[in-house]
PDB file of C-alpha atoms in Angstrom:
ATOM      1  CA  MET N   1       0.000   0.000   0.000  1.00 44.00           C
ATOM      2  CA  ASN N   2       1.893   3.049  -1.247  1.00 44.00           C
ATOM      3  CA  GLY N   3       1.285   6.639  -0.138  1.00 46.00           C
ATOM      4  CA  GLY N   4      -1.947   8.479   0.261  1.00 90.00           C
ATOM      5  CA  ILE N   5      -2.469   7.415   3.881  1.00 95.00           C
ATOM      6  CA  LEU N   6      -4.240   9.741   6.310  1.00 97.00           C
ATOM      7  CA  VAL N   7      -3.450   9.296  10.006  1.00 97.00           C
ATOM      8  CA  VAL N   8      -5.908  11.142  12.221  1.00 98.00           C
ATOM      9  CA  THR N   9      -5.204  11.967  15.868  1.00 98.00           C
ATOM     10  CA  ALA N  10      -7.170  13.904  18.449  1.00 97.00           C
ATOM     11  CA  VAL N  11      -4.518  16.362  19.621  1.00 97.00           C
ATOM     12  CA  GLY N  12      -1.275  17.843  18.388  1.00 97.00           C
ATOM     13  CA  ALA N  13       0.924  15.947  20.844  1.00 97.00           C
ATOM     14  CA  GLU N  14      -0.302  12.647  19.393  1.00 98.00           C
ATOM     15  CA  ALA N  15       0.294  13.910  15.858  1.00 98.00           C
ATOM     16  CA  ASP N  16       3.832  14.942  16.834  1.00 97.00           C
ATOM     17  CA  ALA N  17       4.504  11.474  18.253  1.00 98.00           C
ATOM     18  CA  VAL N  18       3.333   9.855  15.008  1.00 97.00           C
ATOM     19  CA  ARG N  19       5.370  12.251  12.852  1.00 96.00           C
ATOM     20  CA  ALA N  20       8.487  11.476  14.907  1.00 96.00           C
ATOM     21  CA  GLY N  21       8.330   7.948  13.528  1.00 95.00           C
ATOM     22  CA  LEU N  22       8.022   8.971   9.871  1.00 94.00           C
ATOM     23  CA  VAL N  23      10.869   9.291   7.411  1.00 86.00           C
ATOM     24  CA  ASP N  24       9.037  10.631   4.349  1.00 82.00           C
ATOM     25  CA  ASP N  25       5.857  12.428   3.323  1.00 82.00           C
ATOM     26  CA  THR N  26       3.809   9.463   2.105  1.00 87.00           C
ATOM     27  CA  VAL N  27       1.734   9.644   5.297  1.00 93.00           C
ATOM     28  CA  THR N  28      -0.335  12.719   6.180  1.00 95.00           C
ATOM     29  CA  VAL N  29      -0.863  13.262   9.914  1.00 96.00           C
ATOM     30  CA  ALA N  30      -3.514  15.650  11.235  1.00 97.00           C
ATOM     31  CA  PRO N  31      -5.089  16.357  14.638  1.00 98.00           C
ATOM     32  CA  VAL N  32      -8.837  16.932  14.349  1.00 97.00           C
ATOM     33  CA  GLY N  33     -10.023  17.380  17.942  1.00 97.00           C
ATOM     34  CA  VAL N  34     -11.235  15.319  20.872  1.00 96.00           C
ATOM     35  CA  GLY N  35     -14.370  13.164  20.763  1.00 96.00           C
ATOM     36  CA  PRO N  36     -16.280  11.271  18.073  1.00 96.00           C
ATOM     37  CA  ALA N  37     -18.083  14.308  16.611  1.00 95.00           C
ATOM     38  CA  ALA N  38     -14.889  16.325  16.095  1.00 97.00           C
ATOM     39  CA  ALA N  39     -13.162  13.221  14.748  1.00 97.00           C
ATOM     40  CA  ALA N  40     -15.886  12.501  12.197  1.00 97.00           C
ATOM     41  CA  ALA N  41     -16.221  16.103  11.033  1.00 97.00           C
ATOM     42  CA  GLY N  42     -12.479  16.737  10.852  1.00 97.00           C
ATOM     43  CA  THR N  43     -11.731  13.498   9.045  1.00 98.00           C
ATOM     44  CA  ALA N  44     -14.530  14.038   6.529  1.00 98.00           C
ATOM     45  CA  ARG N  45     -13.205  17.535   5.769  1.00 97.00           C
ATOM     46  CA  LEU N  46      -9.647  16.259   5.214  1.00 97.00           C
ATOM     47  CA  ILE N  47     -10.880  13.492   2.917  1.00 96.00           C
ATOM     48  CA  ALA N  48     -13.030  15.941   0.918  1.00 96.00           C
ATOM     49  CA  LEU N  49     -10.170  18.446   0.548  1.00 95.00           C
ATOM     50  CA  ALA N  50      -7.819  15.719  -0.678  1.00 94.00           C
ATOM     51  CA  GLU N  51     -10.376  14.505  -3.205  1.00 93.00           C
ATOM     52  CA  ALA N  52     -11.037  18.049  -4.434  1.00 93.00           C
ATOM     53  CA  GLY N  53      -7.303  18.612  -4.804  1.00 92.00           C
ATOM     54  CA  GLY N  54      -6.865  15.521  -6.949  1.00 92.00           C
ATOM     55  CA  THR N  55      -4.800  13.658  -4.326  1.00 92.00           C
ATOM     56  CA  PRO N  56      -7.287  11.337  -2.617  1.00 94.00           C
ATOM     57  CA  TYR N  57      -6.254   9.204   0.307  1.00 96.00           C
ATOM     58  CA  ARG N  58      -6.120   5.438  -0.025  1.00 95.00           C
ATOM     59  CA  ALA N  59      -6.754   4.570   3.612  1.00 97.00           C
ATOM     60  CA  VAL N  60      -7.406   6.202   6.977  1.00 98.00           C
ATOM     61  CA  VAL N  61      -5.917   5.272  10.356  1.00 98.00           C
ATOM     62  CA  SER N  62      -7.213   6.578  13.680  1.00 98.00           C
ATOM     63  CA  ALA N  63      -4.193   6.793  15.981  1.00 98.00           C
ATOM     64  CA  GLY N  64      -3.329   8.072  19.417  1.00 98.00           C
ATOM     65  CA  ILE N  65      -3.149   7.091  23.037  1.00 97.00           C
ATOM     66  CA  GLY N  66      -5.915   5.507  25.069  1.00 97.00           C
ATOM     67  CA  GLY N  67      -6.840   3.440  28.086  1.00 97.00           C
ATOM     68  CA  GLY N  68      -6.258  -0.300  28.294  1.00 96.00           C
ATOM     69  CA  PHE N  69      -8.426  -2.822  30.092  1.00 96.00           C
ATOM     70  CA  PRO N  70      -6.298  -4.343  32.879  1.00 94.00           C
ATOM     71  CA  GLY N  71      -5.022  -7.791  32.060  1.00 94.00           C
ATOM     72  CA  ARG N  72      -5.644  -7.248  28.347  1.00 96.00           C
ATOM     73  CA  ALA N  73      -3.647  -4.234  27.150  1.00 96.00           C
ATOM     74  CA  PRO N  74      -0.747  -3.137  29.370  1.00 95.00           C
ATOM     75  CA  VAL N  75       0.308   0.449  29.934  1.00 95.00           C
ATOM     76  CA  GLY N  76       2.926   1.291  27.319  1.00 96.00           C
ATOM     77  CA  GLY N  77       1.586  -1.415  25.009  1.00 97.00           C
ATOM     78  CA  THR N  78       0.206  -1.154  21.490  1.00 98.00           C
ATOM     79  CA  VAL N  79      -3.316  -2.088  20.413  1.00 98.00           C
ATOM     80  CA  LEU N  80      -4.809  -2.736  16.986  1.00 98.00           C
ATOM     81  CA  GLY N  81      -8.578  -2.552  16.775  1.00 98.00           C
ATOM     82  CA  THR N  82     -10.354  -5.407  15.044  1.00 98.00           C
ATOM     83  CA  ARG N  83     -13.369  -3.125  15.204  1.00 97.00           C
ATOM     84  CA  SER N  84     -14.223   0.293  16.629  1.00 97.00           C
ATOM     85  CA  VAL N  85     -17.462   0.452  18.613  1.00 96.00           C
ATOM     86  CA  ALA N  86     -19.480   3.481  19.730  1.00 95.00           C
ATOM     87  CA  ALA N  87     -19.950   1.970  23.173  1.00 93.00           C
ATOM     88  CA  ASP N  88     -22.159   4.659  24.706  1.00 89.00           C
ATOM     89  CA  LEU N  89     -24.359   5.365  21.676  1.00 88.00           C
ATOM     90  CA  GLY N  90     -27.822   4.057  22.499  1.00 83.00           C
ATOM     91  CA  ALA N  91     -30.397   4.278  25.270  1.00 86.00           C
ATOM     92  CA  GLU N  92     -30.848   3.295  28.882  1.00 86.00           C
ATOM     93  CA  SER N  93     -33.701   0.957  29.782  1.00 84.00           C
ATOM     94  CA  PRO N  94     -34.966  -0.825  32.906  1.00 88.00           C
ATOM     95  CA  ASP N  95     -33.301  -3.964  31.536  1.00 81.00           C
ATOM     96  CA  GLY N  96     -29.971  -2.293  30.848  1.00 82.00           C
ATOM     97  CA  PHE N  97     -28.239  -0.414  28.053  1.00 85.00           C
ATOM     98  CA  LEU N  98     -29.637  -0.746  24.526  1.00 80.00           C
ATOM     99  CA  THR N  99     -27.281  -0.171  21.608  1.00 80.00           C
ATOM    100  CA  LEU N 100     -28.254   1.778  18.519  1.00 76.00           C
ATOM    101  CA  ASP N 101     -28.372  -1.560  16.704  1.00 81.00           C
ATOM    102  CA  GLU N 102     -30.867  -2.986  19.175  1.00 77.00           C
ATOM    103  CA  LEU N 103     -32.988   0.128  18.849  1.00 82.00           C
ATOM    104  CA  GLY N 104     -33.036  -0.301  15.082  1.00 79.00           C
ATOM    105  CA  PHE N 105     -31.519   3.115  14.370  1.00 87.00           C
ATOM    106  CA  GLY N 106     -28.210   2.142  12.818  1.00 82.00           C
ATOM    107  CA  ALA N 107     -24.886   0.435  13.505  1.00 86.00           C
ATOM    108  CA  THR N 108     -22.455   1.120  16.314  1.00 91.00           C
ATOM    109  CA  THR N 109     -19.692  -1.131  15.032  1.00 93.00           C
ATOM    110  CA  ALA N 110     -17.092  -0.284  12.385  1.00 95.00           C
ATOM    111  CA  PRO N 111     -14.872  -3.262  11.495  1.00 96.00           C
ATOM    112  CA  ALA N 112     -11.270  -2.610  10.562  1.00 98.00           C
ATOM    113  CA  ASP N 113     -10.434  -3.205   6.914  1.00 98.00           C
ATOM    114  CA  PRO N 114      -9.105  -6.807   6.804  1.00 98.00           C
ATOM    115  CA  ALA N 115      -6.172  -6.109   4.458  1.00 97.00           C
ATOM    116  CA  LEU N 116      -5.062  -2.999   6.345  1.00 97.00           C
ATOM    117  CA  LEU N 117      -5.394  -4.777   9.690  1.00 98.00           C
ATOM    118  CA  ASP N 118      -3.366  -7.741   8.407  1.00 97.00           C
ATOM    119  CA  LEU N 119      -0.611  -5.379   7.270  1.00 97.00           C
ATOM    120  CA  LEU N 120      -0.511  -3.681  10.680  1.00 97.00           C
ATOM    121  CA  ARG N 121      -0.481  -7.040  12.471  1.00 97.00           C
ATOM    122  CA  THR N 122       2.420  -8.216  10.336  1.00 97.00           C
ATOM    123  CA  CYS N 123       4.383  -5.069  11.115  1.00 97.00           C
ATOM    124  CA  LEU N 124       3.491  -5.127  14.824  1.00 97.00           C
ATOM    125  CA  PRO N 125       3.301  -8.790  15.872  1.00 97.00           C
ATOM    126  CA  TYR N 126       3.559  -7.787  19.537  1.00 96.00           C
ATOM    127  CA  ALA N 127       0.412  -5.648  19.407  1.00 97.00           C
ATOM    128  CA  VAL N 128      -2.721  -6.691  21.279  1.00 97.00           C
ATOM    129  CA  THR N 129      -5.734  -7.033  18.973  1.00 97.00           C
ATOM    130  CA  GLY N 130      -9.387  -6.718  19.863  1.00 97.00           C
ATOM    131  CA  THR N 131     -12.290  -4.304  20.034  1.00 97.00           C
ATOM    132  CA  VAL N 132     -11.484  -0.661  20.765  1.00 98.00           C
ATOM    133  CA  LEU N 133     -14.373   1.215  22.343  1.00 98.00           C
ATOM    134  CA  THR N 134     -15.160   4.814  21.437  1.00 97.00           C
ATOM    135  CA  LEU N 135     -16.671   6.758  24.327  1.00 96.00           C
ATOM    136  CA  GLY N 136     -17.773  10.350  24.772  1.00 92.00           C
ATOM    137  CA  THR N 137     -16.956  10.034  28.487  1.00 91.00           C
ATOM    138  CA  VAL N 138     -13.739   8.362  29.599  1.00 91.00           C
ATOM    139  CA  THR N 139     -14.296   5.505  32.041  1.00 92.00           C
ATOM    140  CA  GLY N 140     -13.404   6.371  35.632  1.00 91.00           C
ATOM    141  CA  SER N 141     -14.983   3.732  37.867  1.00 92.00           C
ATOM    142  CA  ALA N 142     -14.864   0.006  38.473  1.00 94.00           C
ATOM    143  CA  ALA N 143     -18.608  -0.250  37.897  1.00 92.00           C
ATOM    144  CA  THR N 144     -18.453   1.279  34.419  1.00 93.00           C
ATOM    145  CA  THR N 145     -15.418  -0.838  33.550  1.00 94.00           C
ATOM    146  CA  ALA N 146     -17.303  -4.000  34.494  1.00 94.00           C
ATOM    147  CA  ALA N 147     -20.416  -2.911  32.581  1.00 91.00           C
ATOM    148  CA  LEU N 148     -18.419  -2.236  29.417  1.00 94.00           C
ATOM    149  CA  LEU N 149     -16.663  -5.601  29.585  1.00 95.00           C
ATOM    150  CA  ALA N 150     -19.995  -7.339  30.128  1.00 92.00           C
ATOM    151  CA  ARG N 151     -21.342  -5.748  26.928  1.00 92.00           C
ATOM    152  CA  TYR N 152     -18.125  -6.111  24.947  1.00 95.00           C
ATOM    153  CA  PRO N 153     -16.201  -9.166  26.202  1.00 95.00           C
ATOM    154  CA  ASP N 154     -13.541  -8.779  23.514  1.00 96.00           C
ATOM    155  CA  ALA N 155     -12.758  -5.137  24.348  1.00 97.00           C
ATOM    156  CA  VAL N 156      -9.088  -4.380  24.938  1.00 97.00           C
ATOM    157  CA  ALA N 157      -8.973  -0.571  25.006  1.00 98.00           C
ATOM    158  CA  GLU N 158     -10.986   2.621  24.895  1.00 97.00           C
ATOM    159  CA  ALA N 159     -10.491   6.045  23.320  1.00 97.00           C
ATOM    160  CA  MET N 160     -12.714   8.878  22.118  1.00 96.00           C
ATOM    161  CA  GLU N 161     -12.328   9.132  18.332  1.00 97.00           C
ATOM    162  CA  GLY N 162     -12.048   5.798  16.502  1.00 97.00           C
ATOM    163  CA  TYR N 163     -15.690   5.272  15.618  1.00 97.00           C
ATOM    164  CA  GLY N 164     -16.030   8.872  14.377  1.00 97.00           C
ATOM    165  CA  VAL N 165     -13.012   8.469  12.105  1.00 98.00           C
ATOM    166  CA  ALA N 166     -14.384   5.145  10.892  1.00 98.00           C
ATOM    167  CA  VAL N 167     -17.735   6.688   9.948  1.00 97.00           C
ATOM    168  CA  ALA N 168     -16.026   9.359   7.841  1.00 97.00           C
ATOM    169  CA  ALA N 169     -13.735   6.826   6.176  1.00 98.00           C
ATOM    170  CA  GLY N 170     -16.639   4.486   5.473  1.00 97.00           C
ATOM    171  CA  ALA N 171     -18.729   7.254   3.925  1.00 96.00           C
ATOM    172  CA  ALA N 172     -15.847   7.912   1.514  1.00 96.00           C
ATOM    173  CA  GLY N 173     -15.352   4.219   0.752  1.00 96.00           C
ATOM    174  CA  LEU N 174     -11.876   4.161   2.294  1.00 97.00           C
ATOM    175  CA  PRO N 175     -10.229   1.356   4.294  1.00 97.00           C
ATOM    176  CA  PHE N 176     -10.029   2.109   8.023  1.00 98.00           C
ATOM    177  CA  ALA N 177      -8.034   0.878  11.004  1.00 98.00           C
ATOM    178  CA  GLU N 178      -7.387   2.041  14.567  1.00 98.00           C
ATOM    179  CA  LEU N 179      -4.015   1.951  16.321  1.00 98.00           C
ATOM    180  CA  ARG N 180      -3.692   2.932  19.976  1.00 98.00           C
ATOM    181  CA  THR N 181      -0.893   2.927  22.515  1.00 98.00           C
ATOM    182  CA  ILE N 182      -1.847   2.616  26.156  1.00 97.00           C
ATOM    183  CA  SER N 183      -1.290   5.490  28.564  1.00 96.00           C
ATOM    184  CA  ASN N 184      -3.370   4.294  31.524  1.00 94.00           C
ATOM    185  CA  PRO N 185      -5.377   1.380  32.882  1.00 94.00           C
ATOM    186  CA  ILE N 186      -9.151   1.664  32.546  1.00 95.00           C
ATOM    187  CA  GLY N 187     -10.931   1.863  35.886  1.00 89.00           C
ATOM    188  CA  PRO N 188     -11.007   4.205  38.885  1.00 87.00           C
ATOM    189  CA  ARG N 189      -9.326   7.412  37.802  1.00 82.00           C
ATOM    190  CA  ASP N 190      -5.726   7.454  39.096  1.00 80.00           C
ATOM    191  CA  ARG N 191      -3.439   9.981  37.445  1.00 81.00           C
ATOM    192  CA  ALA N 192      -0.445   8.503  39.262  1.00 79.00           C
ATOM    193  CA  ALA N 193      -0.848   5.343  37.174  1.00 80.00           C
ATOM    194  CA  TRP N 194      -0.755   7.202  33.846  1.00 85.00           C
ATOM    195  CA  ARG N 195       2.336   6.869  31.623  1.00 93.00           C
ATOM    196  CA  ILE N 196       1.648   9.314  28.809  1.00 94.00           C
ATOM    197  CA  GLY N 197       5.317   9.637  27.874  1.00 94.00           C
ATOM    198  CA  ASP N 198       5.627   5.875  27.471  1.00 96.00           C
ATOM    199  CA  ALA N 199       2.499   5.825  25.302  1.00 97.00           C
ATOM    200  CA  PHE N 200       3.851   8.581  23.050  1.00 98.00           C
ATOM    201  CA  ALA N 201       7.171   6.723  22.716  1.00 97.00           C
ATOM    202  CA  ALA N 202       5.291   3.543  21.762  1.00 97.00           C
ATOM    203  CA  LEU N 203       3.282   5.511  19.183  1.00 97.00           C
ATOM    204  CA  THR N 204       6.478   6.796  17.587  1.00 97.00           C
ATOM    205  CA  ALA N 205       8.004   3.311  17.553  1.00 97.00           C
ATOM    206  CA  ALA N 206       4.886   1.784  16.022  1.00 97.00           C
ATOM    207  CA  PHE N 207       4.779   4.229  13.123  1.00 97.00           C
ATOM    208  CA  ALA N 208       8.512   3.984  12.534  1.00 96.00           C
ATOM    209  CA  THR N 209       7.850   0.297  11.847  1.00 96.00           C
ATOM    210  CA  VAL N 210       4.514   0.624  10.046  1.00 94.00           C
ATOM    211  CA  ALA N 211       4.968   3.710   7.852  1.00 91.00           C
ATOM    212  CA  PRO N 212       7.445   2.200   5.344  1.00 89.00           C
ATOM    213  CA  LYS N 213       4.902  -0.549   4.608  1.00 87.00           C
ATOM    214  CA  LEU N 214       1.866   1.661   4.141  1.00 85.00           C
TER     215      LEU N 214
END
């Protein structure tokens, strides 16, 4: 897969970490803002501008740092999403949370493109693979952690943008994947347990390995 790859991050510090692993300009890196709405809107705009300029992208990767479910994705580790799920998009009910799918209003799951995911797995054999949850509110309690794992037993990590990026990529007919490095364990909020510097370093290392193959 040669050139024309768009890597979308939430914030500039994540974009800088990705760029630090690149050696040429075949990969475009852009921060688009925090949360699924900003991610979808920003990604769609970048895709449209590239198409209008006659240099369309060939694939889109949502990248950045995120939280890892304890025992599944360690702090400082790398995660590849087999799918990105809008985990809090739905409705509450007396019987529990109902997803958008269950309500009949649409889909909350965006699978990673198989070929792109296989390429990333080959480049990063040490990466944990599984579902990455997209949430508008970062998890900060044991109760929410348990509830999310009950609904999504294959979840390995959470972030705030993947599903939004996936929606924009899907609307444009572009392959999509999500790559996260883990800055903190998911659960009761404990800033002392965060290792943001380690997550940024892992992000740089991942793209130094992946970028030449994209």
